[in-house]
Amino acid sequence: MSFYLLFSVNISAQNFWENTYSGMLGQAAYETSDGGYIVSSTESSIMNVYKLDLLGNVEWKKRLSGFYEGSVVKPTLDGGYIAVGRAQSSNRYIA
């Protein structure tokens, strides 16, 4: 089983919090406008997008079927998110 360690530190490298998430292989994490984080991961050959609050607690999880590798998920200017992953049926990347 894989684990993903995510932690928050300030500019002086003081640790605010850290969480370990089991069963996911994290690939990208970005801060969101509400102070939380958006994370892409691969879990059991499915791409997942997690929204975390500012303390690293999972607010929601979105499974993206048809993908097997999560590459990047980023916040968009309109408050949404865009995810790019690799599709199972080909070597194409789909956003």
PDB file of N, CA and C in Angstrom, residues 29-89:
ATOM      1  N   ALA A  29       0.246  18.926  -5.786  1.00  0.00           N
ATOM      2  CA  ALA A  29      -0.555  19.623  -4.777  1.00  0.00           C
ATOM      3  C   ALA A  29      -0.364  21.121  -4.970  1.00  0.00           C
ATOM      4  N   TYR A  30      -1.477  21.848  -4.963  1.00  0.00           N
ATOM      5  CA  TYR A  30      -1.442  23.303  -5.128  1.00  0.00           C
ATOM      6  C   TYR A  30      -2.342  23.949  -4.093  1.00  0.00           C
ATOM      7  N   GLU A  31      -1.939  25.138  -3.633  1.00  0.00           N
ATOM      8  CA  GLU A  31      -2.768  25.888  -2.693  1.00  0.00           C
ATOM      9  C   GLU A  31      -3.971  26.473  -3.430  1.00  0.00           C
ATOM     10  N   THR A  32      -5.119  26.478  -2.750  1.00  0.00           N
ATOM     11  CA  THR A  32      -6.346  27.025  -3.322  1.00  0.00           C
ATOM     12  C   THR A  32      -6.637  28.390  -2.700  1.00  0.00           C
ATOM     13  N   SER A  33      -7.570  29.124  -3.273  1.00  0.00           N
ATOM     14  CA  SER A  33      -7.867  30.482  -2.818  1.00  0.00           C
ATOM     15  C   SER A  33      -8.413  30.530  -1.393  1.00  0.00           C
ATOM     16  N   ASP A  34      -8.971  29.421  -0.891  1.00  0.00           N
ATOM     17  CA  ASP A  34      -9.499  29.396   0.475  1.00  0.00           C
ATOM     18  C   ASP A  34      -8.449  28.972   1.495  1.00  0.00           C
ATOM     19  N   GLY A  35      -7.190  28.829   1.065  1.00  0.00           N
ATOM     20  CA  GLY A  35      -6.113  28.434   1.967  1.00  0.00           C
ATOM     21  C   GLY A  35      -5.924  26.933   2.055  1.00  0.00           C
ATOM     22  N   GLY A  36      -6.791  26.182   1.399  1.00  0.00           N
ATOM     23  CA  GLY A  36      -6.670  24.729   1.370  1.00  0.00           C
ATOM     24  C   GLY A  36      -5.772  24.281   0.235  1.00  0.00           C
ATOM     25  N   TYR A  37      -5.971  23.039  -0.198  1.00  0.00           N
ATOM     26  CA  TYR A  37      -5.111  22.466  -1.228  1.00  0.00           C
ATOM     27  C   TYR A  37      -5.936  21.597  -2.164  1.00  0.00           C
ATOM     28  N   ILE A  38      -5.482  21.493  -3.397  1.00  0.00           N
ATOM     29  CA  ILE A  38      -6.049  20.571  -4.369  1.00  0.00           C
ATOM     30  C   ILE A  38      -4.915  19.608  -4.732  1.00  0.00           C
ATOM     31  N   VAL A  39      -5.205  18.309  -4.690  1.00  0.00           N
ATOM     32  CA  VAL A  39      -4.181  17.280  -4.854  1.00  0.00           C
ATOM     33  C   VAL A  39      -4.646  16.278  -5.897  1.00  0.00           C
ATOM     34  N   SER A  40      -3.763  15.904  -6.809  1.00  0.00           N
ATOM     35  CA  SER A  40      -4.069  14.804  -7.730  1.00  0.00           C
ATOM     36  C   SER A  40      -3.310  13.577  -7.267  1.00  0.00           C
ATOM     37  N   SER A  41      -3.919  12.418  -7.486  1.00  0.00           N
ATOM     38  CA  SER A  41      -3.280  11.174  -7.069  1.00  0.00           C
ATOM     39  C   SER A  41      -3.711  10.036  -7.974  1.00  0.00           C
ATOM     40  N   THR A  42      -2.969   8.955  -7.884  1.00  0.00           N
ATOM     41  CA  THR A  42      -3.348   7.711  -8.527  1.00  0.00           C
ATOM     42  C   THR A  42      -3.577   6.702  -7.413  1.00  0.00           C
ATOM     43  N   GLU A  43      -4.717   6.061  -7.438  1.00  0.00           N
ATOM     44  CA  GLU A  43      -5.071   5.073  -6.424  1.00  0.00           C
ATOM     45  C   GLU A  43      -5.750   3.905  -7.122  1.00  0.00           C
ATOM     46  N   SER A  44      -5.174   2.717  -6.991  1.00  0.00           N
ATOM     47  CA  SER A  44      -5.718   1.517  -7.631  1.00  0.00           C
ATOM     48  C   SER A  44      -5.984   1.753  -9.120  1.00  0.00           C
ATOM     49  N   SER A  45      -5.045   2.388  -9.781  1.00  0.00           N
ATOM     50  CA  SER A  45      -5.098   2.641 -11.231  1.00  0.00           C
ATOM     51  C   SER A  45      -6.228   3.576 -11.652  1.00  0.00           C
ATOM     52  N   ILE A  46      -6.703   4.432 -10.763  1.00  0.00           N
ATOM     53  CA  ILE A  46      -7.737   5.433 -11.064  1.00  0.00           C
ATOM     54  C   ILE A  46      -7.206   6.797 -10.643  1.00  0.00           C
ATOM     55  N   MET A  47      -7.458   7.818 -11.454  1.00  0.00           N
ATOM     56  CA  MET A  47      -7.070   9.180 -11.089  1.00  0.00           C
ATOM     57  C   MET A  47      -8.079   9.755 -10.111  1.00  0.00           C
ATOM     58  N   ASN A  48      -7.569  10.359  -9.047  1.00  0.00           N
ATOM     59  CA  ASN A  48      -8.412  10.991  -8.031  1.00  0.00           C
ATOM     60  C   ASN A  48      -7.971  12.430  -7.824  1.00  0.00           C
ATOM     61  N   VAL A  49      -8.928  13.281  -7.518  1.00  0.00           N
ATOM     62  CA  VAL A  49      -8.647  14.661  -7.153  1.00  0.00           C
ATOM     63  C   VAL A  49      -9.217  14.861  -5.749  1.00  0.00           C
ATOM     64  N   TYR A  50      -8.380  15.322  -4.832  1.00  0.00           N
ATOM     65  CA  TYR A  50      -8.786  15.573  -3.454  1.00  0.00           C
ATOM     66  C   TYR A  50      -8.758  17.063  -3.183  1.00  0.00           C
ATOM     67  N   LYS A  51      -9.777  17.565  -2.506  1.00  0.00           N
ATOM     68  CA  LYS A  51      -9.772  18.946  -2.004  1.00  0.00           C
ATOM     69  C   LYS A  51      -9.548  18.845  -0.506  1.00  0.00           C
ATOM     70  N   LEU A  52      -8.489  19.471  -0.037  1.00  0.00           N
ATOM     71  CA  LEU A  52      -8.142  19.473   1.380  1.00  0.00           C
ATOM     72  C   LEU A  52      -8.381  20.852   1.962  1.00  0.00           C
ATOM     73  N   ASP A  53      -8.754  20.921   3.237  1.00  0.00           N
ATOM     74  CA  ASP A  53      -8.893  22.213   3.901  1.00  0.00           C
ATOM     75  C   ASP A  53      -7.514  22.716   4.324  1.00  0.00           C
ATOM     76  N   LEU A  54      -7.456  23.859   4.987  1.00  0.00           N
ATOM     77  CA  LEU A  54      -6.167  24.446   5.317  1.00  0.00           C
ATOM     78  C   LEU A  54      -5.387  23.650   6.351  1.00  0.00           C
ATOM     79  N   LEU A  55      -6.017  22.678   7.019  1.00  0.00           N
ATOM     80  CA  LEU A  55      -5.319  21.801   7.955  1.00  0.00           C
ATOM     81  C   LEU A  55      -5.021  20.429   7.358  1.00  0.00           C
ATOM     82  N   GLY A  56      -5.329  20.255   6.069  1.00  0.00           N
ATOM     83  CA  GLY A  56      -5.026  19.012   5.394  1.00  0.00           C
ATOM     84  C   GLY A  56      -6.098  17.946   5.503  1.00  0.00           C
ATOM     85  N   ASN A  57      -7.274  18.300   6.040  1.00  0.00           N
ATOM     86  CA  ASN A  57      -8.381  17.349   6.125  1.00  0.00           C
ATOM     87  C   ASN A  57      -9.092  17.265   4.776  1.00  0.00           C
ATOM     88  N   VAL A  58      -9.496  16.062   4.379  1.00  0.00           N
ATOM     89  CA  VAL A  58     -10.166  15.863   3.092  1.00  0.00           C
ATOM     90  C   VAL A  58     -11.573  16.458   3.154  1.00  0.00           C
ATOM     91  N   GLU A  59     -11.866  17.411   2.264  1.00  0.00           N
ATOM     92  CA  GLU A  59     -13.209  17.991   2.142  1.00  0.00           C
ATOM     93  C   GLU A  59     -14.039  17.209   1.141  1.00  0.00           C
ATOM     94  N   TRP A  60     -13.427  16.838   0.013  1.00  0.00           N
ATOM     95  CA  TRP A  60     -14.098  16.012  -0.977  1.00  0.00           C
ATOM     96  C   TRP A  60     -13.070  15.298  -1.838  1.00  0.00           C
ATOM     97  N   LYS A  61     -13.550  14.248  -2.494  1.00  0.00           N
ATOM     98  CA  LYS A  61     -12.722  13.451  -3.390  1.00  0.00           C
ATOM     99  C   LYS A  61     -13.518  13.194  -4.664  1.00  0.00           C
ATOM    100  N   LYS A  62     -12.886  13.365  -5.803  1.00  0.00           N
ATOM    101  CA  LYS A  62     -13.524  13.126  -7.097  1.00  0.00           C
ATOM    102  C   LYS A  62     -12.727  12.051  -7.829  1.00  0.00           C
ATOM    103  N   ARG A  63     -13.399  10.939  -8.158  1.00  0.00           N
ATOM    104  CA  ARG A  63     -12.784   9.870  -8.953  1.00  0.00           C
ATOM    105  C   ARG A  63     -13.038  10.164 -10.425  1.00  0.00           C
ATOM    106  N   LEU A  64     -11.987  10.136 -11.205  1.00  0.00           N
ATOM    107  CA  LEU A  64     -12.094  10.408 -12.636  1.00  0.00           C
ATOM    108  C   LEU A  64     -11.901   9.098 -13.382  1.00  0.00           C
ATOM    109  N   SER A  65     -13.008   8.489 -13.764  1.00  0.00           N
ATOM    110  CA  SER A  65     -12.944   7.197 -14.434  1.00  0.00           C
ATOM    111  C   SER A  65     -12.384   7.354 -15.837  1.00  0.00           C
ATOM    112  N   GLY A  66     -11.738   6.297 -16.303  1.00  0.00           N
ATOM    113  CA  GLY A  66     -11.140   6.327 -17.621  1.00  0.00           C
ATOM    114  C   GLY A  66      -9.715   6.837 -17.612  1.00  0.00           C
ATOM    115  N   PHE A  67      -9.234   7.240 -16.472  1.00  0.00           N
ATOM    116  CA  PHE A  67      -7.857   7.712 -16.324  1.00  0.00           C
ATOM    117  C   PHE A  67      -7.123   6.732 -15.415  1.00  0.00           C
ATOM    118  N   TYR A  68      -5.849   6.558 -15.644  1.00  0.00           N
ATOM    119  CA  TYR A  68      -5.105   5.711 -14.721  1.00  0.00           C
ATOM    120  C   TYR A  68      -3.889   6.412 -14.138  1.00  0.00           C
ATOM    121  N   GLU A  69      -3.636   7.592 -14.561  1.00  0.00           N
ATOM    122  CA  GLU A  69      -2.489   8.318 -14.029  1.00  0.00           C
ATOM    123  C   GLU A  69      -2.845   9.782 -13.898  1.00  0.00           C
ATOM    124  N   GLY A  70      -2.878  10.280 -12.679  1.00  0.00           N
ATOM    125  CA  GLY A  70      -3.133  11.695 -12.458  1.00  0.00           C
ATOM    126  C   GLY A  70      -1.838  12.454 -12.603  1.00  0.00           C
ATOM    127  N   SER A  71      -1.834  13.468 -13.396  1.00  0.00           N
ATOM    128  CA  SER A  71      -0.603  14.219 -13.612  1.00  0.00           C
ATOM    129  C   SER A  71      -0.627  15.556 -12.902  1.00  0.00           C
ATOM    130  N   VAL A  72      -1.585  16.396 -13.240  1.00  0.00           N
ATOM    131  CA  VAL A  72      -1.626  17.741 -12.680  1.00  0.00           C
ATOM    132  C   VAL A  72      -3.072  18.145 -12.442  1.00  0.00           C
ATOM    133  N   VAL A  73      -3.321  18.800 -11.339  1.00  0.00           N
ATOM    134  CA  VAL A  73      -4.597  19.466 -11.091  1.00  0.00           C
ATOM    135  C   VAL A  73      -4.260  20.836 -10.518  1.00  0.00           C
ATOM    136  N   LYS A  74      -4.882  21.869 -11.073  1.00  0.00           N
ATOM    137  CA  LYS A  74      -4.588  23.235 -10.640  1.00  0.00           C
ATOM    138  C   LYS A  74      -5.882  24.019 -10.501  1.00  0.00           C
ATOM    139  N   PRO A  75      -5.875  25.001  -9.599  1.00  0.00           N
ATOM    140  CA  PRO A  75      -7.027  25.904  -9.498  1.00  0.00           C
ATOM    141  C   PRO A  75      -7.114  26.786 -10.745  1.00  0.00           C
ATOM    142  N   THR A  76      -8.329  27.147 -11.120  1.00  0.00           N
ATOM    143  CA  THR A  76      -8.546  28.064 -12.231  1.00  0.00           C
ATOM    144  C   THR A  76      -8.983  29.422 -11.687  1.00  0.00           C
ATOM    145  N   LEU A  77      -8.928  30.444 -12.519  1.00  0.00           N
ATOM    146  CA  LEU A  77      -9.261  31.797 -12.079  1.00  0.00           C
ATOM    147  C   LEU A  77     -10.714  31.946 -11.645  1.00  0.00           C
ATOM    148  N   ASP A  78     -11.602  31.107 -12.166  1.00  0.00           N
ATOM    149  CA  ASP A  78     -13.024  31.210 -11.816  1.00  0.00           C
ATOM    150  C   ASP A  78     -13.389  30.440 -10.541  1.00  0.00           C
ATOM    151  N   GLY A  79     -12.385  29.907  -9.826  1.00  0.00           N
ATOM    152  CA  GLY A  79     -12.635  29.188  -8.587  1.00  0.00           C
ATOM    153  C   GLY A  79     -12.803  27.694  -8.757  1.00  0.00           C
ATOM    154  N   GLY A  80     -12.736  27.217  -9.988  1.00  0.00           N
ATOM    155  CA  GLY A  80     -12.826  25.784 -10.249  1.00  0.00           C
ATOM    156  C   GLY A  80     -11.440  25.161 -10.310  1.00  0.00           C
ATOM    157  N   TYR A  81     -11.361  23.991 -10.915  1.00  0.00           N
ATOM    158  CA  TYR A  81     -10.102  23.270 -11.023  1.00  0.00           C
ATOM    159  C   TYR A  81     -10.012  22.624 -12.398  1.00  0.00           C
ATOM    160  N   ILE A  82      -8.788  22.445 -12.873  1.00  0.00           N
ATOM    161  CA  ILE A  82      -8.565  21.716 -14.110  1.00  0.00           C
ATOM    162  C   ILE A  82      -7.594  20.578 -13.802  1.00  0.00           C
ATOM    163  N   ALA A  83      -7.927  19.395 -14.315  1.00  0.00           N
ATOM    164  CA  ALA A  83      -7.091  18.213 -14.097  1.00  0.00           C
ATOM    165  C   ALA A  83      -6.679  17.642 -15.447  1.00  0.00           C
ATOM    166  N   VAL A  84      -5.457  17.179 -15.526  1.00  0.00           N
ATOM    167  CA  VAL A  84      -4.953  16.534 -16.725  1.00  0.00           C
ATOM    168  C   VAL A  84      -4.426  15.170 -16.313  1.00  0.00           C
ATOM    169  N   GLY A  85      -4.853  14.124 -17.021  1.00  0.00           N
ATOM    170  CA  GLY A  85      -4.403  12.777 -16.701  1.00  0.00           C
ATOM    171  C   GLY A  85      -4.272  11.937 -17.946  1.00  0.00           C
ATOM    172  N   ARG A  86      -3.713  10.776 -17.778  1.00  0.00           N
ATOM    173  CA  ARG A  86      -3.490   9.857 -18.892  1.00  0.00           C
ATOM    174  C   ARG A  86      -4.644   8.863 -18.961  1.00  0.00           C
ATOM    175  N   ALA A  87      -5.207   8.685 -20.140  1.00  0.00           N
ATOM    176  CA  ALA A  87      -6.348   7.796 -20.323  1.00  0.00           C
ATOM    177  C   ALA A  87      -5.897   6.347 -20.419  1.00  0.00           C
ATOM    178  N   GLN A  88      -6.744   5.422 -19.936  1.00  0.00           N
ATOM    179  CA  GLN A  88      -6.418   4.003 -19.969  1.00  0.00           C
ATOM    180  C   GLN A  88      -6.384   3.450 -21.384  1.00  0.00           C
ATOM    181  N   SER A  89      -7.219   3.943 -22.245  1.00  0.00           N
ATOM    182  CA  SER A  89      -7.376   3.347 -23.560  1.00  0.00           C
ATOM    183  C   SER A  89      -6.304   3.758 -24.567  1.00  0.00           C
TER     184      SER A  89
END
